[in-house]
Amino acid sequence: MKHIKSIWLFLMIAAVFGCKNESNDKKMSYVVETNEGTNGFNFETVSDDPTGLRLYTLDNGLKVYLGQNNEEPKIQTLIAVRAGSTYDPADNTGLAHYLEHMVFKGTDKIGTQNYEEEAKLIKQISDLYEEHKKEQDPKKKKAIYKEIDEISLEASKLSIANEYDKMTNSLGAEGTNAFTSNEQTVYVNKIPSNEVDKWLKVESERFSKLVLRLFHTELEAVYEEFNRGQDSDGRKQYFATLEGLFPTHPYGTQSTIGISEHLKNPSMEAINAYFDKYYVPNNMAVIMVGDLDFDETIKKVNDAFGSYEKKEVTHPTFPKLEPLSTPVKKEVLGPTAESIYVAFRSKGKGSDQEVLLKLVDYMLANSQAGLIDLNLNQKQLVQNASSYTNFDNDYGFHLLYGSPKADQSLDEVRDLLLAQVEKIKKGEFEDWLLDAVINDLRLSQIQQYENASSTAYAYLDAFIGEQDWNNRLKMLDEMKKITKQEVIDFANSFYGNNYVEVHKLKGEDTSIVKVENPGITPIELNRGKESEFLKSLNAMVSPDLKPQFIDYKTAIKETKTDNGLKLSYVENPNNDIFNLNIIFDMGQDNDRMVSLAAGYLDYLGTDTYTPEQLKQEFYKIGIQYNVFSSSDKTYVGISGLKENLDAGLALLEHLWNNAEPNQETYDKYVESILKGREDGKTQKGNIFWNGLMNYGQYGENSRLRNIYSQAELNAMSPTELVNKIKEMRAYNQRIFYYGNAIGEAKEALNKHHKIPETLLDYPEKTEYTNLETGGNVYFVDYDMVQSEILLLAKGEEFSPKKMAASQLFNTYFGSGLSSIVFQEIRESKSLAYSAFSSYNNASEAGKPDYTMAYVGTQANKLGQAVDAMMELMTNMPEAEDQFNQAKEATLKKIAAKRITKSNIFWTYEGLKKQGIDNDNREEIYNAIKNMTMADLKTFFDDNIKGENYNVMVIGNKKDMDFDALSKLGTIKELDIDYLFNYNQPEALKQ
């Protein structure tokens, strides 16, 4: 599957191209049928629907999308509202998104000890915000805000922070969150299937009334989110693209997060009005996909939401945009590497352009044999390039993107991208490409609809677009009818000088908004309090859900190939998709050249095929291949539909045996590696989570720094690299197959996978020593608004006996919206948008565990944030009720977890690496059942309290509070080249 900008877009594509695992020649009927339910609830279905959707409409207009997936006892739930940031008033941008945050704060029943008294204070706060919004004098505004802060503290004494999150956590819910985009606001939970009654009770209450409690602290968290956006060059480049494409439409004139001035001057009255206008049943949907009974579930949903009152909803409309007639060029500045977007505006979702654009998009870029893939990436004419489409209700766009090689201009990248579009316009593509794209999408659809979550998001996409599900299902059939000439004609009519190009350049962004620390007084959390609603919820008894554990030795079958290789396999009971991996238990730690050679192989052809032809041959038969090396493993494999396994393996083995080295290709490959290093030096996440974290664990002697120098790369022989890959088949190896018809897989292996009679042992492994932590502050200067800090402490050697306590500790203390850390750092003190802590078990026996704590915050809050985190890491707050909720949540998550499909094999691989030979979840489950708060306190005292931390910090040096950091240890500023060992005359030696 090609690279997609965001996960929801990835899932949307799955919805668009839904079809059964049938021959391409079979035509689907996709007839809508109205069915009379046995319990009085009528529903719509679509014949030949691979998802089996039942679509109900309650009397009040609420849409209910139900789908069954019994792979695990869980249900993916989405509660969707057809209203998003496009609906924000122009003078109050960010409203829909901020409302999304506030819906987590409870109602007049959830999150309160005394709502009658609390409501009086909330009304005072609301009135003060209206005064604050109108006031122009900065001093008077500050005085009003100070009064808001004082009253908010008093109001917080009556509230109960995070009660909604505690409730969903106690249900064993996963992924509790929400998101807002142009035309939707969506609330997300994945719940154990035995907790439907409790979940519906909570959600029915949650959406019945909006209470804007704990408002100013959450507003500060949204501001931290705003700052994260200012630190994201990708977001800035994307929004600049939207500004160019939609200059007079809200898609381009207002962002979801809103502008700083509006965030500083919110209106609680406006937020309440928005909720009352759009959060009504006939503008909402409840989506549930998973282990459910249709008839029981719809009755329960109706009981929960059927009493909501229907209201007339008028959606905003906007003037039609004028066509773009000349290219629009924009530039954005920031610290990251240069790149370019080239985007064409289209009609919206469900239009006549959607199918054609998606087809053209995959003809250009499908990660294997698109024109961009072959002509630009495969030939290494750019650093990387691809494309994607996006469709909202009013308009969509097709976006091409690329990043330049060293000494290549963005204009050159643009011209190369547009040249590929010209090839479509001139018909310079093979006829088979259209069918191959459709087959690729068919395979993607099969994979997507195996997953309950992706199915739920597909339903969401149809609901928000107000589209009939059968019309979405028909789109693949519509695509099949398109001829080459129709593609050519469409491309010539659609693509011209009507594009927006956005150049992401390196430089200081002078538009950054500097934010003052408002000096919020920490609010009361009332951690030990419970509302009457929560008490009634806890009194409900859910059906029992028993955990299921695996006997890996029977779940993973074993046989041998004719040449004696162990072949482990797990049956695929659902469809004809397979995955075959040849596994070598050696990796970069055994021979660092293996990883270099694996990357080079991807650019090579053979004595029969050019590199481009080889990629085309794989794509024609719907097979993806990979050669990948990690620190301790190397994998050579293929995946696709079983009918093409034999042909795919034959092609892979042909490449493996007959790859031909090419000096020019290798020189470009080295250039790409070196440019990738330079680009990586500009990426904040890479510097922080890869470079700094690795240095905090290992210091100078690490596998991250054990790289080939530029001189060594230039001196390398391409023939030596190719021989390295060819010689791999002479080493000890084993095979894992996930799919059906193991006999056919074994037969293909016997036919094509030839090895020497005697296999070689692996080269000796390089070991890297985990250094003792403590007393060090490692700092990297980076042009950013926020600052990020990570405390890292080396613990004792891994012991399976700690896994139960650490899992419970993480749930209670450091991970999730209802954890102690999140409540204290974000909810009470408003010191960060993101904060967490965790005890991390080592992935390998004999290696140490680590404790970590993270805060991402404004530089002017860093000292306070560090102090708050260090206090928590020294003295763990003890809250018995919260502990019991965390314990219940942890047990329920284990009970609902099912290890299935190929994960059976890969999970067992991970356990064996830790020295565990069984499904130890049973031991963990039983241990947690008997744990008390005192046990968790003992775990904290023994493993976390008093630990010595290495501290990793990234931020803007001129804004950094080094006095605060110096209290944590000796500060050492690290150069990025030194951190990654770049630009060294000689790299580390094995």
Tab-separated table of N, CA and C in Angstrom, residues 465-568:
chain	number	residue	atom	x	y	z
A	465	GLY	N	-19.825	12.309	4.494
A	465	GLY	CA	-20.050	12.754	3.121
A	465	GLY	C	-21.488	12.671	2.670
A	466	GLU	N	-22.382	12.234	3.574
A	466	GLU	CA	-23.803	12.074	3.264
A	466	GLU	C	-23.994	11.233	2.009
A	467	GLN	N	-23.251	10.128	1.968
A	467	GLN	CA	-23.294	9.276	0.791
A	467	GLN	C	-23.865	7.901	1.132
A	468	ASP	N	-24.620	7.370	0.206
A	468	ASP	CA	-25.140	6.019	0.369
A	468	ASP	C	-23.981	5.034	0.322
A	469	TRP	N	-24.049	4.047	1.195
A	469	TRP	CA	-22.964	3.074	1.277
A	469	TRP	C	-22.809	2.307	-0.030
A	470	ASN	N	-23.912	2.020	-0.701
A	470	ASN	CA	-23.811	1.261	-1.956
A	470	ASN	C	-23.073	2.056	-3.030
A	471	ASN	N	-23.200	3.388	-2.989
A	471	ASN	CA	-22.481	4.196	-3.965
A	471	ASN	C	-20.979	4.156	-3.717
A	472	ARG	N	-20.587	4.088	-2.444
A	472	ARG	CA	-19.165	3.960	-2.148
A	472	ARG	C	-18.646	2.609	-2.629
A	473	LEU	N	-19.453	1.569	-2.446
A	473	LEU	CA	-19.023	0.236	-2.861
A	473	LEU	C	-18.917	0.124	-4.379
A	474	LYS	N	-19.708	0.885	-5.093
A	474	LYS	CA	-19.717	0.804	-6.556
A	474	LYS	C	-18.472	1.414	-7.192
A	475	MET	N	-17.718	2.160	-6.426
A	475	MET	CA	-16.664	2.961	-7.046
A	475	MET	C	-15.587	2.118	-7.714
A	476	LEU	N	-15.278	0.956	-7.145
A	476	LEU	CA	-14.282	0.103	-7.785
A	476	LEU	C	-14.801	-0.422	-9.120
A	477	ASP	N	-16.080	-0.789	-9.161
A	477	ASP	CA	-16.662	-1.228	-10.427
A	477	ASP	C	-16.664	-0.106	-11.457
A	478	GLU	N	-16.921	1.112	-10.979
A	478	GLU	CA	-16.881	2.253	-11.891
A	478	GLU	C	-15.465	2.448	-12.434
A	479	MET	N	-14.488	2.231	-11.601
A	479	MET	CA	-13.104	2.374	-12.027
A	479	MET	C	-12.741	1.336	-13.087
A	480	LYS	N	-13.280	0.131	-12.929
A	480	LYS	CA	-12.971	-0.944	-13.881
A	480	LYS	C	-13.431	-0.603	-15.300
A	481	LYS	N	-14.435	0.255	-15.410
A	481	LYS	CA	-14.997	0.585	-16.717
A	481	LYS	C	-14.177	1.645	-17.464
A	482	ILE	N	-13.276	2.294	-16.756
A	482	ILE	CA	-12.549	3.410	-17.345
A	482	ILE	C	-11.510	2.900	-18.343
A	483	THR	N	-11.482	3.482	-19.509
A	483	THR	CA	-10.535	3.091	-20.550
A	483	THR	C	-9.302	3.982	-20.516
A	484	LYS	N	-8.291	3.550	-21.201
A	484	LYS	CA	-7.070	4.342	-21.280
A	484	LYS	C	-7.353	5.702	-21.893
A	485	GLN	N	-8.152	5.743	-22.933
A	485	GLN	CA	-8.442	7.014	-23.586
A	485	GLN	C	-9.189	7.958	-22.649
A	486	GLU	N	-10.081	7.406	-21.843
A	486	GLU	CA	-10.803	8.245	-20.881
A	486	GLU	C	-9.850	8.843	-19.844
A	487	VAL	N	-8.848	8.065	-19.418
A	487	VAL	CA	-7.848	8.586	-18.497
A	487	VAL	C	-7.089	9.734	-19.150
A	488	ILE	N	-6.684	9.531	-20.400
A	488	ILE	CA	-5.937	10.563	-21.128
A	488	ILE	C	-6.775	11.832	-21.276
A	489	ASP	N	-8.028	11.658	-21.686
A	489	ASP	CA	-8.904	12.816	-21.866
A	489	ASP	C	-9.111	13.563	-20.556
A	490	PHE	N	-9.339	12.807	-19.478
A	490	PHE	CA	-9.536	13.448	-18.176
A	490	PHE	C	-8.282	14.208	-17.752
A	491	ALA	N	-7.128	13.589	-17.881
A	491	ALA	CA	-5.883	14.230	-17.463
A	491	ALA	C	-5.646	15.529	-18.220
A	492	ASN	N	-5.954	15.531	-19.500
A	492	ASN	CA	-5.753	16.749	-20.294
A	492	ASN	C	-6.727	17.858	-19.913
A	493	SER	N	-7.903	17.480	-19.452
A	493	SER	CA	-8.880	18.499	-19.048
A	493	SER	C	-8.647	18.978	-17.616
A	494	PHE	N	-8.045	18.143	-16.783
A	494	PHE	CA	-7.928	18.460	-15.357
A	494	PHE	C	-6.606	19.119	-14.993
A	495	TYR	N	-5.500	18.617	-15.552
A	495	TYR	CA	-4.177	19.095	-15.157
A	495	TYR	C	-3.658	20.126	-16.157
A	496	GLY	N	-3.430	21.309	-15.659
A	496	GLY	CA	-2.855	22.365	-16.494
A	496	GLY	C	-2.002	23.269	-15.625
A	497	ASN	N	-2.138	24.577	-15.823
A	497	ASN	CA	-1.435	25.538	-14.981
A	497	ASN	C	-2.270	25.936	-13.768
A	498	ASN	N	-3.219	25.066	-13.410
A	498	ASN	CA	-4.169	25.346	-12.333
A	498	ASN	C	-3.719	24.698	-11.027
A	499	TYR	N	-2.470	24.923	-10.660
A	499	TYR	CA	-1.971	24.255	-9.452
A	499	TYR	C	-1.397	25.267	-8.462
A	500	VAL	N	-1.271	24.781	-7.249
A	500	VAL	CA	-0.628	25.537	-6.173
A	500	VAL	C	0.656	24.816	-5.817
A	501	GLU	N	1.755	25.534	-5.786
A	501	GLU	CA	3.017	24.932	-5.366
A	501	GLU	C	3.484	25.623	-4.091
A	502	VAL	N	3.848	24.809	-3.110
A	502	VAL	CA	4.307	25.350	-1.835
A	502	VAL	C	5.716	24.839	-1.578
A	503	HIS	N	6.643	25.764	-1.505
A	503	HIS	CA	8.042	25.439	-1.263
A	503	HIS	C	8.316	25.523	0.238
A	504	LYS	N	8.720	24.412	0.808
A	504	LYS	CA	9.173	24.419	2.202
A	504	LYS	C	10.680	24.689	2.194
A	505	LEU	N	11.074	25.887	2.673
A	505	LEU	CA	12.469	26.304	2.658
A	505	LEU	C	13.032	26.311	4.075
A	506	LYS	N	14.327	26.138	4.169
A	506	LYS	CA	14.981	26.223	5.473
A	506	LYS	C	15.185	27.690	5.822
A	507	GLY	N	14.817	28.056	7.048
A	507	GLY	CA	14.980	29.427	7.480
A	507	GLY	C	14.129	29.711	8.689
A	508	GLU	N	14.315	30.868	9.279
A	508	GLU	CA	13.573	31.238	10.480
A	508	GLU	C	12.190	31.729	10.106
A	509	ASP	N	11.187	31.172	10.756
A	509	ASP	CA	9.805	31.569	10.517
A	509	ASP	C	9.469	32.751	11.428
A	510	THR	N	9.367	33.924	10.840
A	510	THR	CA	9.114	35.129	11.631
A	510	THR	C	7.641	35.287	11.993
A	511	SER	N	6.782	34.408	11.486
A	511	SER	CA	5.352	34.500	11.805
A	511	SER	C	4.989	33.750	13.082
A	512	ILE	N	5.976	33.101	13.713
A	512	ILE	CA	5.720	32.344	14.933
A	512	ILE	C	5.148	33.261	16.006
A	513	VAL	N	4.115	32.777	16.678
A	513	VAL	CA	3.474	33.537	17.744
A	513	VAL	C	4.087	33.134	19.079
A	514	LYS	N	4.651	34.086	19.782
A	514	LYS	CA	5.198	33.826	21.106
A	514	LYS	C	4.073	33.936	22.139
A	515	VAL	N	4.018	32.954	23.024
A	515	VAL	CA	2.914	32.872	23.975
A	515	VAL	C	3.420	33.098	25.390
A	516	GLU	N	2.736	33.958	26.111
A	516	GLU	CA	3.098	34.182	27.498
A	516	GLU	C	2.580	33.046	28.375
A	517	ASN	N	3.281	32.779	29.456
A	517	ASN	CA	2.795	31.868	30.472
A	517	ASN	C	1.756	32.625	31.297
A	518	PRO	N	0.481	32.219	31.251
A	518	PRO	CA	-0.551	33.014	31.926
A	518	PRO	C	-0.522	32.900	33.443
A	519	GLY	N	0.300	31.978	33.968
A	519	GLY	CA	0.390	31.849	35.418
A	519	GLY	C	-0.865	31.278	36.043
A	520	ILE	N	-1.317	30.145	35.517
A	520	ILE	CA	-2.531	29.501	36.014
A	520	ILE	C	-2.284	28.902	37.398
A	521	THR	N	-3.205	29.152	38.300
A	521	THR	CA	-3.153	28.513	39.613
A	521	THR	C	-3.598	27.067	39.476
A	522	PRO	N	-2.805	26.108	39.949
A	522	PRO	CA	-3.215	24.698	39.820
A	522	PRO	C	-4.599	24.460	40.417
A	523	ILE	N	-5.423	23.766	39.662
A	523	ILE	CA	-6.787	23.508	40.128
A	523	ILE	C	-6.828	22.240	40.970
A	524	GLU	N	-7.944	22.062	41.642
A	524	GLU	CA	-8.155	20.859	42.448
A	524	GLU	C	-8.577	19.714	41.535
A	525	LEU	N	-7.986	18.534	41.745
A	525	LEU	CA	-8.339	17.359	40.950
A	525	LEU	C	-9.428	16.515	41.615
A	526	ASN	N	-9.481	16.554	42.954
A	526	ASN	CA	-10.452	15.747	43.692
A	526	ASN	C	-10.404	14.289	43.275
A	527	ARG	N	-9.174	13.797	43.288
A	527	ARG	CA	-8.910	12.462	42.769
A	527	ARG	C	-9.719	11.374	43.484
A	528	GLY	N	-9.961	11.534	44.752
A	528	GLY	CA	-10.653	10.491	45.511
A	528	GLY	C	-12.164	10.619	45.519
A	529	LYS	N	-12.712	11.612	44.801
A	529	LYS	CA	-14.160	11.837	44.795
A	529	LYS	C	-14.826	11.090	43.638
A	530	GLU	N	-16.115	10.815	43.828
A	530	GLU	CA	-16.905	10.157	42.781
A	530	GLU	C	-18.265	10.819	42.686
A	531	SER	N	-18.734	11.015	41.451
A	531	SER	CA	-20.094	11.510	41.260
A	531	SER	C	-21.092	10.387	41.522
A	532	GLU	N	-22.342	10.774	41.727
A	532	GLU	CA	-23.389	9.765	41.898
A	532	GLU	C	-23.530	8.931	40.627
A	533	PHE	N	-23.281	9.571	39.490
A	533	PHE	CA	-23.373	8.830	38.224
A	533	PHE	C	-22.343	7.708	38.190
A	534	LEU	N	-21.116	8.017	38.588
A	534	LEU	CA	-20.079	6.985	38.591
A	534	LEU	C	-20.435	5.862	39.549
A	535	LYS	N	-20.986	6.205	40.687
A	535	LYS	CA	-21.389	5.166	41.639
A	535	LYS	C	-22.446	4.245	41.030
A	536	SER	N	-23.379	4.836	40.302
A	536	SER	CA	-24.417	4.008	39.663
A	536	SER	C	-23.836	3.158	38.545
A	537	LEU	N	-22.842	3.697	37.848
A	537	LEU	CA	-22.188	2.925	36.792
A	537	LEU	C	-21.450	1.731	37.396
A	538	ASN	N	-20.740	1.970	38.481
A	538	ASN	CA	-19.995	0.892	39.123
A	538	ASN	C	-20.922	-0.191	39.671
A	539	ALA	N	-22.161	0.176	39.958
A	539	ALA	CA	-23.111	-0.804	40.487
A	539	ALA	C	-23.629	-1.745	39.404
A	540	MET	N	-23.475	-1.347	38.149
A	540	MET	CA	-23.914	-2.221	37.050
A	540	MET	C	-22.981	-3.421	36.939
A	541	VAL	N	-23.551	-4.563	36.634
A	541	VAL	CA	-22.773	-5.792	36.494
A	541	VAL	C	-22.710	-6.162	35.016
A	542	SER	N	-21.506	-6.261	34.493
A	542	SER	CA	-21.319	-6.622	33.086
A	542	SER	C	-21.173	-8.132	32.956
A	543	PRO	N	-21.563	-8.677	31.819
A	543	PRO	CA	-21.317	-10.104	31.587
A	543	PRO	C	-19.832	-10.419	31.720
A	544	ASP	N	-19.542	-11.600	32.205
A	544	ASP	CA	-18.145	-11.976	32.419
A	544	ASP	C	-17.443	-12.180	31.077
A	545	LEU	N	-16.216	-11.753	31.007
A	545	LEU	CA	-15.396	-11.976	29.817
A	545	LEU	C	-14.109	-12.637	30.263
A	546	LYS	N	-13.942	-13.855	29.884
A	546	LYS	CA	-12.774	-14.619	30.310
A	546	LYS	C	-11.616	-14.399	29.338
A	547	PRO	N	-10.422	-14.230	29.878
A	547	PRO	CA	-9.263	-14.130	28.985
A	547	PRO	C	-8.992	-15.459	28.300
A	548	GLN	N	-8.393	-15.386	27.151
A	548	GLN	CA	-7.989	-16.592	26.427
A	548	GLN	C	-6.488	-16.521	26.179
A	549	PHE	N	-5.825	-17.614	26.505
A	549	PHE	CA	-4.380	-17.681	26.363
A	549	PHE	C	-4.016	-18.728	25.320
A	550	ILE	N	-2.830	-18.590	24.780
A	550	ILE	CA	-2.417	-19.403	23.639
A	550	ILE	C	-1.362	-20.410	24.044
A	551	ASP	N	-1.517	-21.600	23.543
A	551	ASP	CA	-0.419	-22.567	23.590
A	551	ASP	C	0.336	-22.411	22.271
A	552	TYR	N	1.400	-21.631	22.310
A	552	TYR	CA	2.111	-21.315	21.082
A	552	TYR	C	2.626	-22.556	20.376
A	553	LYS	N	2.949	-23.569	21.136
A	553	LYS	CA	3.561	-24.750	20.540
A	553	LYS	C	2.567	-25.561	19.720
A	554	THR	N	1.293	-25.372	19.993
A	554	THR	CA	0.280	-26.030	19.153
A	554	THR	C	-0.307	-25.048	18.134
A	555	ALA	N	-0.334	-23.752	18.482
A	555	ALA	CA	-0.898	-22.759	17.561
A	555	ALA	C	0.004	-22.540	16.355
A	556	ILE	N	1.314	-22.687	16.568
A	556	ILE	CA	2.269	-22.545	15.467
A	556	ILE	C	2.675	-23.942	15.019
A	557	LYS	N	2.267	-24.301	13.823
A	557	LYS	CA	2.587	-25.625	13.288
A	557	LYS	C	3.991	-25.610	12.697
A	558	GLU	N	4.574	-26.770	12.605
A	558	GLU	CA	5.920	-26.870	12.044
A	558	GLU	C	6.036	-28.044	11.089
A	559	THR	N	6.782	-27.817	10.040
A	559	THR	CA	7.139	-28.879	9.103
A	559	THR	C	8.532	-28.537	8.591
A	560	LYS	N	9.001	-29.234	7.588
A	560	LYS	CA	10.316	-28.954	7.011
A	560	LYS	C	10.231	-28.977	5.499
A	561	THR	N	11.052	-28.147	4.879
A	561	THR	CA	11.163	-28.206	3.426
A	561	THR	C	12.028	-29.406	3.050
A	562	ASP	N	12.053	-29.704	1.784
A	562	ASP	CA	12.842	-30.856	1.336
A	562	ASP	C	14.324	-30.702	1.651
A	563	ASN	N	14.802	-29.467	1.713
A	563	ASN	CA	16.224	-29.267	2.017
A	563	ASN	C	16.477	-29.076	3.516
A	564	GLY	N	15.459	-29.394	4.341
A	564	GLY	CA	15.652	-29.470	5.781
A	564	GLY	C	15.424	-28.202	6.561
A	565	LEU	N	14.947	-27.129	5.924
A	565	LEU	CA	14.702	-25.889	6.663
A	565	LEU	C	13.410	-25.995	7.468
A	566	LYS	N	13.455	-25.479	8.697
A	566	LYS	CA	12.242	-25.464	9.520
A	566	LYS	C	11.254	-24.455	8.945
A	567	LEU	N	10.033	-24.929	8.740
A	567	LEU	CA	8.969	-24.094	8.188
A	567	LEU	C	7.852	-24.005	9.230
A	568	SER	N	7.772	-22.865	9.903
A	568	SER	CA	6.696	-22.616	10.859
A	568	SER	C	5.540	-21.958	10.112
